[in-house]
Amino acid sequence: MRYDESPPSPESSSSVSPDRRWFTRRSGLAVGAAVLAPTLMAGWVLVQLTTGAGADDARPPRIVMPAAATSPTPASSPSAAAPGAKGPLAGKTVVIDPGHNTGNFKHTSEIDRKVDIGTNLKECDTTGTTTNSGYMEAEFSLDVSRRLRTVLEAKGLKVVLTHEAGTARPWGPCIDERARIGNEAAADAVVSVHADGVSSGNRGYHVILPAKVKGGAADTAKIVGPSRDLGERIGSNFARTTGSAPANYLGSGTGLVVRDDLGGLNLSTRPKVFIECGNMRDAKDAALLTSPEWRQKAAQGIADGIVGFLGG
């Protein structure tokens, strides 16, 4: 697992390859022929470093056992909601946070800088993990996030990504900035996409929920309930769509983990969860995480959970 923060060892979690685009074209020859002979038609054309670093914290993350909760109720890459969107999703905004950045490996001094997460100081970001073959968690998280954006935009939602890596964002953003992006967008839901990096044999997904935290700039009292609702919906839809089981190494088989040590959750004022889609260090999970087809299912499952949470 490697999210905006550290992974919990074998009991921890760490807390994405470019999308393929389809397009059509009509050749000049076919167009010319169409003028002379309307029966002619044009055809169409179709057009993944090394081992990941550990936690963003030297000490193991604290995992808080879930307690029953009642559900109450400028950023990069913003998108406009679909024109004429109506119904319960109209005017709603979702912020998607692709875990880590592929450039973090080259900017270790920058991401090692400590930032305030309300309750203590933590590293700005971490590199994230990789599969044994070198496929980066950051590649995975960005790819799934882009696919997720496409699905949500088709539903009429406005979608903001915290970053898209590349030259515009060679490293980061820091965990406090990631939280701020969701807050400033007044997001109706925020989801941080990750994959874990624990030992082989540990498999499955889990969703990380915010604990009730108050300290400095952190106060999660208002988002604990709705975040649990969001996380439960995402977990159940993700399991159904991908066929994945809840993690067998934490969460007691529920696929849900509550944590109080993640800046991305502690500093959020909007309903927010992390999803660890699988374990990159397990060969069976890695085979899924490196599959474009499976990543599309992952994006769909997460999207279905978000839409259900928003009443769509």
Short mmCIF file of C-alpha atoms in Angstrom, two decimals:
data_model
loop_
_atom_site.label_atom_id
_atom_site.label_comp_id
_atom_site.label_asym_id
_atom_site.label_seq_id
_atom_site.Cartn_x
_atom_site.Cartn_y
_atom_site.Cartn_z
CA MET A 1 0.00 0.00 0.00
CA ARG A 2 1.39 3.42 -0.46
CA TYR A 3 -0.95 6.26 -0.23
CA ASP A 4 -0.29 9.84 0.47
CA GLU A 5 1.36 8.33 3.46
CA SER A 6 2.98 5.22 4.70
CA PRO A 7 2.07 1.59 4.53
CA PRO A 8 1.40 -0.44 7.60
CA SER A 9 3.94 -3.26 7.34
CA PRO A 10 2.25 -6.61 6.81
CA GLU A 11 -0.57 -5.12 8.78
CA SER A 12 -0.28 -1.75 7.20
CA SER A 13 -1.36 -0.44 3.94
CA SER A 14 -0.07 2.01 1.41
CA SER A 15 -2.56 3.81 1.60
CA VAL A 16 -1.62 4.54 -12.85
CA SER A 17 0.01 3.46 -17.83
CA PRO A 18 -1.73 5.99 -20.00
CA ASP A 19 -5.30 5.52 -20.99
CA ARG A 20 -6.07 4.35 -24.39
CA ARG A 21 -8.10 6.60 -26.46
CA TRP A 22 -10.38 5.54 -29.31
CA PHE A 23 -11.00 7.72 -32.24
CA THR A 24 -12.49 7.53 -35.71
CA ARG A 25 -11.48 9.10 -38.92
CA ARG A 26 -12.72 9.21 -42.43
CA SER A 27 -10.07 9.18 -45.11
CA GLY A 28 -9.96 11.88 -47.74
CA LEU A 29 -10.34 9.26 -50.44
CA ALA A 30 -13.48 7.89 -48.86
CA VAL A 31 -14.91 11.36 -48.42
CA GLY A 32 -14.23 12.21 -52.03
CA ALA A 33 -15.70 8.95 -53.13
CA ALA A 34 -18.75 9.58 -51.00
CA VAL A 35 -19.51 12.68 -53.02
CA LEU A 36 -19.43 10.70 -56.22
CA ALA A 37 -20.91 7.52 -54.88
CA PRO A 38 -22.97 7.78 -51.63
CA THR A 39 -22.84 4.05 -51.07
CA LEU A 40 -19.11 4.12 -50.16
CA MET A 41 -18.24 4.10 -46.40
CA ALA A 42 -15.03 4.82 -44.48
CA GLY A 43 -13.66 2.39 -41.83
CA TRP A 44 -12.48 3.05 -38.37
CA VAL A 45 -9.11 2.80 -36.70
CA LEU A 46 -8.07 1.77 -33.30
CA VAL A 47 -5.48 3.30 -32.04
CA GLN A 48 4.01 -0.18 -18.27
CA LEU A 49 11.87 1.07 -11.35
CA THR A 50 12.76 -0.63 -8.79
CA THR A 51 11.38 -1.59 -5.43
CA GLY A 52 9.20 1.07 -3.90
CA ALA A 53 10.22 2.96 -0.81
CA GLY A 54 8.55 2.33 2.48
CA ALA A 55 6.34 4.46 4.59
CA ASP A 56 6.25 8.17 4.83
CA ASP A 57 6.71 7.65 8.53
CA ALA A 58 9.45 5.74 10.32
CA ARG A 59 7.03 4.21 12.74
CA PRO A 60 4.19 1.86 11.81
CA PRO A 61 0.89 3.56 11.11
CA ARG A 62 -1.81 3.31 13.73
CA ILE A 63 -4.84 1.35 12.64
CA VAL A 64 -7.97 2.22 14.55
CA MET A 65 -10.57 -0.48 14.87
CA PRO A 66 -13.78 0.60 13.10
CA ALA A 67 -16.64 1.66 15.30
CA ALA A 68 -20.23 1.90 14.25
CA ALA A 69 -20.90 5.24 12.68
CA THR A 70 -23.95 7.03 11.52
CA SER A 71 -23.94 8.50 8.07
CA PRO A 72 -25.12 12.13 7.90
CA THR A 73 -24.95 13.38 5.54
CA PRO A 74 -6.98 25.35 -7.24
CA ALA A 75 -6.52 22.05 -8.45
CA SER A 76 -5.18 20.36 -11.52
CA SER A 77 -7.20 18.89 -14.29
CA PRO A 78 -10.70 20.13 -13.57
CA SER A 79 -13.43 19.09 -15.94
CA ALA A 80 -16.78 20.63 -16.64
CA ALA A 81 -19.92 18.69 -15.87
CA ALA A 82 -21.71 17.30 -18.88
CA PRO A 83 -23.87 19.93 -20.59
CA GLY A 84 -27.47 19.83 -19.48
CA ALA A 85 -26.82 17.33 -16.68
CA LYS A 86 -29.91 16.87 -14.57
CA GLY A 87 -31.03 14.80 -11.61
CA PRO A 88 -29.28 14.10 -8.29
CA LEU A 89 -25.78 14.33 -9.81
CA ALA A 90 -26.25 17.75 -11.40
CA GLY A 91 -23.79 20.32 -10.05
CA LYS A 92 -21.84 17.80 -7.96
CA THR A 93 -18.04 17.66 -7.88
CA VAL A 94 -15.76 14.66 -7.31
CA VAL A 95 -12.02 14.97 -6.63
CA ILE A 96 -9.86 12.00 -7.60
CA ASP A 97 -6.41 11.79 -6.02
CA PRO A 98 -3.96 9.49 -7.89
CA GLY A 99 -1.60 8.19 -5.22
CA HIS A 100 2.04 9.36 -5.49
CA ASN A 101 3.72 10.54 -8.70
CA THR A 102 5.98 8.66 -11.10
CA GLY A 103 8.57 11.43 -10.68
CA ASN A 104 8.82 11.07 -6.90
CA PHE A 105 11.71 8.60 -7.27
CA LYS A 106 13.81 11.40 -8.78
CA HIS A 107 12.77 14.01 -6.21
CA THR A 108 13.39 12.31 -2.88
CA SER A 109 14.66 15.45 -1.14
CA GLU A 110 11.51 17.34 -2.09
CA ILE A 111 9.10 14.64 -1.01
CA ASP A 112 11.02 14.02 2.24
CA ARG A 113 10.20 17.55 3.43
CA LYS A 114 7.92 17.45 6.50
CA VAL A 115 4.45 18.98 6.36
CA ASP A 116 1.90 19.59 9.10
CA ILE A 117 -1.02 17.16 9.13
CA GLY A 118 -2.66 18.67 12.20
CA THR A 119 -1.69 15.99 14.69
CA ASN A 120 2.02 15.77 13.81
CA LEU A 121 4.50 16.20 10.94
CA LYS A 122 4.90 13.73 8.09
CA GLU A 123 6.79 13.54 4.83
CA CYS A 124 5.34 15.52 1.95
CA ASP A 125 4.81 12.33 -0.05
CA THR A 126 6.40 8.92 -0.70
CA THR A 127 7.47 7.12 -3.84
CA GLY A 128 4.83 4.46 -3.56
CA THR A 129 5.57 0.81 -4.26
CA THR A 130 6.11 -1.27 -7.42
CA THR A 131 5.42 -4.78 -8.63
CA ASN A 132 8.41 -7.15 -8.66
CA SER A 133 8.77 -6.36 -12.35
CA GLY A 134 8.93 -2.60 -11.72
CA TYR A 135 5.43 -1.41 -12.59
CA MET A 136 4.92 1.62 -10.36
CA GLU A 137 2.02 2.19 -8.02
CA ALA A 138 2.02 5.78 -9.30
CA GLU A 139 1.49 4.54 -12.86
CA PHE A 140 -1.33 2.31 -11.71
CA SER A 141 -3.06 4.97 -9.64
CA LEU A 142 -2.94 7.56 -12.42
CA ASP A 143 -4.26 5.16 -15.02
CA VAL A 144 -7.19 4.06 -12.85
CA SER A 145 -7.89 7.69 -11.92
CA ARG A 146 -8.10 8.76 -15.55
CA ARG A 147 -10.42 5.88 -16.36
CA LEU A 148 -12.50 6.79 -13.31
CA ARG A 149 -12.73 10.39 -14.47
CA THR A 150 -14.07 9.28 -17.85
CA VAL A 151 -16.78 7.13 -16.28
CA LEU A 152 -17.86 9.86 -13.85
CA GLU A 153 -17.93 12.60 -16.48
CA ALA A 154 -20.24 10.43 -18.56
CA LYS A 155 -22.61 10.55 -15.58
CA GLY A 156 -22.63 14.36 -15.68
CA LEU A 157 -20.28 14.93 -12.73
CA LYS A 158 -17.57 17.57 -12.56
CA VAL A 159 -14.27 15.80 -11.89
CA VAL A 160 -10.97 17.25 -10.60
CA LEU A 161 -7.70 15.29 -10.47
CA THR A 162 -5.17 16.43 -7.86
CA HIS A 163 -2.42 15.96 -10.47
CA GLU A 164 -1.57 14.24 -13.72
CA ALA A 165 2.21 13.94 -13.21
CA GLY A 166 4.40 14.72 -16.22
CA THR A 167 6.28 17.97 -16.79
CA ALA A 168 3.55 20.07 -15.21
CA ARG A 169 3.88 18.13 -11.97
CA PRO A 170 7.28 16.37 -11.79
CA TRP A 171 6.73 15.31 -8.14
CA GLY A 172 4.04 15.46 -5.44
CA PRO A 173 1.71 17.12 -4.63
CA CYS A 174 2.36 16.99 -0.90
CA ILE A 175 -0.26 15.30 1.24
CA ASP A 176 -1.51 18.58 2.73
CA GLU A 177 -1.97 20.07 -0.74
CA ARG A 178 -3.86 16.98 -1.89
CA ALA A 179 -6.32 17.50 0.96
CA ARG A 180 -6.55 21.22 0.24
CA ILE A 181 -7.47 20.60 -3.39
CA GLY A 182 -10.53 18.60 -2.35
CA ASN A 183 -11.49 21.17 0.28
CA GLU A 184 -11.19 24.15 -2.06
CA ALA A 185 -13.19 22.38 -4.74
CA ALA A 186 -16.00 21.89 -2.18
CA ALA A 187 -16.02 18.30 -3.37
CA ASP A 188 -19.04 16.16 -2.67
CA ALA A 189 -16.72 13.13 -2.55
CA VAL A 190 -12.94 12.63 -2.64
CA VAL A 191 -11.23 9.32 -3.42
CA SER A 192 -7.50 8.62 -3.26
CA VAL A 193 -6.46 5.69 -5.48
CA HIS A 194 -3.61 3.39 -4.37
CA ALA A 195 -2.20 -0.15 -4.37
CA ASP A 196 -0.48 -1.82 -1.42
CA GLY A 197 3.07 -3.16 -1.17
CA VAL A 198 3.13 -5.79 1.57
CA SER A 199 4.59 -9.30 1.47
CA SER A 200 3.49 -11.96 -0.98
CA GLY A 201 0.46 -14.01 0.03
CA ASN A 202 -1.35 -10.94 1.31
CA ARG A 203 -4.10 -10.26 -1.17
CA GLY A 204 -7.24 -8.26 -1.75
CA TYR A 205 -8.50 -4.69 -1.57
CA HIS A 206 -9.30 -2.48 1.39
CA VAL A 207 -10.82 0.96 1.85
CA ILE A 208 -9.31 3.33 4.42
CA LEU A 209 -11.72 5.52 6.38
CA PRO A 210 -10.90 8.59 8.48
CA ALA A 211 -10.87 8.21 12.25
CA LYS A 212 -12.28 10.95 14.46
CA VAL A 213 -9.29 13.26 14.80
CA LYS A 214 -8.91 16.76 16.24
CA GLY A 215 -5.64 18.64 16.51
CA GLY A 216 -4.20 21.72 14.86
CA ALA A 217 -5.73 22.05 11.41
CA ALA A 218 -7.22 18.54 11.61
CA ASP A 219 -10.84 18.04 12.63
CA THR A 220 -12.62 15.13 10.98
CA ALA A 221 -15.75 15.04 13.17
CA LYS A 222 -18.06 16.14 10.36
CA ILE A 223 -16.74 13.78 7.72
CA VAL A 224 -16.40 10.50 9.64
CA GLY A 225 -20.01 9.45 9.04
CA PRO A 226 -20.37 10.33 5.36
CA SER A 227 -16.89 9.02 4.61
CA ARG A 228 -17.85 5.63 6.03
CA ASP A 229 -20.93 5.61 3.82
CA LEU A 230 -18.79 6.48 0.80
CA GLY A 231 -16.20 3.82 1.67
CA GLU A 232 -18.75 1.06 2.22
CA ARG A 233 -20.38 1.78 -1.11
CA ILE A 234 -17.09 1.85 -2.96
CA GLY A 235 -15.93 -1.39 -1.30
CA SER A 236 -19.05 -3.37 -2.15
CA ASN A 237 -19.19 -2.12 -5.73
CA PHE A 238 -15.46 -2.68 -6.25
CA ALA A 239 -15.77 -6.28 -5.02
CA ARG A 240 -18.74 -6.99 -7.24
CA THR A 241 -17.25 -5.45 -10.39
CA THR A 242 -13.68 -6.77 -10.12
CA GLY A 243 -14.38 -10.06 -8.36
CA SER A 244 -11.72 -9.17 -5.77
CA ALA A 245 -12.07 -10.21 -2.13
CA PRO A 246 -11.50 -7.99 0.91
CA ALA A 247 -7.90 -7.98 2.14
CA ASN A 248 -6.89 -11.15 3.98
CA TYR A 249 -4.26 -9.36 6.11
CA LEU A 250 -6.14 -6.52 7.80
CA GLY A 251 -9.69 -5.25 8.28
CA SER A 252 -10.92 -8.60 9.68
CA GLY A 253 -12.37 -9.53 6.29
CA THR A 254 -14.52 -6.39 6.03
CA GLY A 255 -12.35 -4.59 3.49
CA LEU A 256 -12.56 -1.50 5.74
CA VAL A 257 -9.80 0.01 7.88
CA VAL A 258 -10.00 3.16 10.03
CA ARG A 259 -6.80 5.20 10.39
CA ASP A 260 -5.85 8.38 12.23
CA ASP A 261 -2.34 8.87 10.83
CA LEU A 262 -2.98 9.90 7.23
CA GLY A 263 -2.69 13.59 6.41
CA GLY A 264 -4.87 13.24 3.33
CA LEU A 265 -7.73 12.18 5.58
CA ASN A 266 -6.94 14.20 8.70
CA LEU A 267 -6.89 17.49 6.80
CA SER A 268 -9.93 16.84 4.66
CA THR A 269 -13.16 18.73 5.30
CA ARG A 270 -14.98 16.77 2.59
CA PRO A 271 -16.09 13.10 2.65
CA LYS A 272 -12.95 11.20 1.68
CA VAL A 273 -11.54 7.67 1.56
CA PHE A 274 -8.48 5.86 0.24
CA ILE A 275 -8.80 2.62 -1.70
CA GLU A 276 -5.94 0.12 -1.85
CA CYS A 277 -6.92 -1.88 -4.92
CA GLY A 278 -4.64 -4.86 -4.30
CA ASN A 279 -1.11 -5.90 -3.29
CA MET A 280 1.53 -5.18 -5.94
CA ARG A 281 3.98 -7.56 -4.21
CA ASP A 282 1.77 -10.60 -4.62
CA ALA A 283 2.06 -12.27 -8.03
CA LYS A 284 -1.65 -13.02 -8.33
CA ASP A 285 -2.73 -9.51 -7.38
CA ALA A 286 0.01 -8.01 -9.55
CA ALA A 287 -1.33 -9.89 -12.56
CA LEU A 288 -4.64 -8.11 -12.05
CA LEU A 289 -3.18 -4.67 -11.33
CA THR A 290 -1.09 -4.76 -14.51
CA SER A 291 -4.06 -5.70 -16.69
CA PRO A 292 -5.74 -2.77 -18.52
CA GLU A 293 -8.98 -4.70 -18.64
CA TRP A 294 -8.97 -5.24 -14.88
CA ARG A 295 -8.08 -1.60 -14.27
CA GLN A 296 -11.14 -0.59 -16.24
CA LYS A 297 -13.26 -2.81 -13.99
CA ALA A 298 -11.60 -1.23 -10.94
CA ALA A 299 -12.48 2.24 -12.20
CA GLN A 300 -16.05 1.19 -12.88
CA GLY A 301 -16.48 -0.31 -9.43
CA ILE A 302 -15.14 2.80 -7.71
CA ALA A 303 -17.34 5.00 -9.89
CA ASP A 304 -20.44 2.97 -9.09
CA GLY A 305 -19.75 3.43 -5.38
CA ILE A 306 -19.30 7.18 -5.76
CA VAL A 307 -22.46 7.55 -7.83
CA GLY A 308 -24.44 5.55 -5.30
CA PHE A 309 -23.11 7.71 -2.48
CA LEU A 310 -24.16 10.85 -4.34
CA GLY A 311 -27.67 9.51 -4.91
CA GLY A 312 -27.34 8.73 -8.59
#
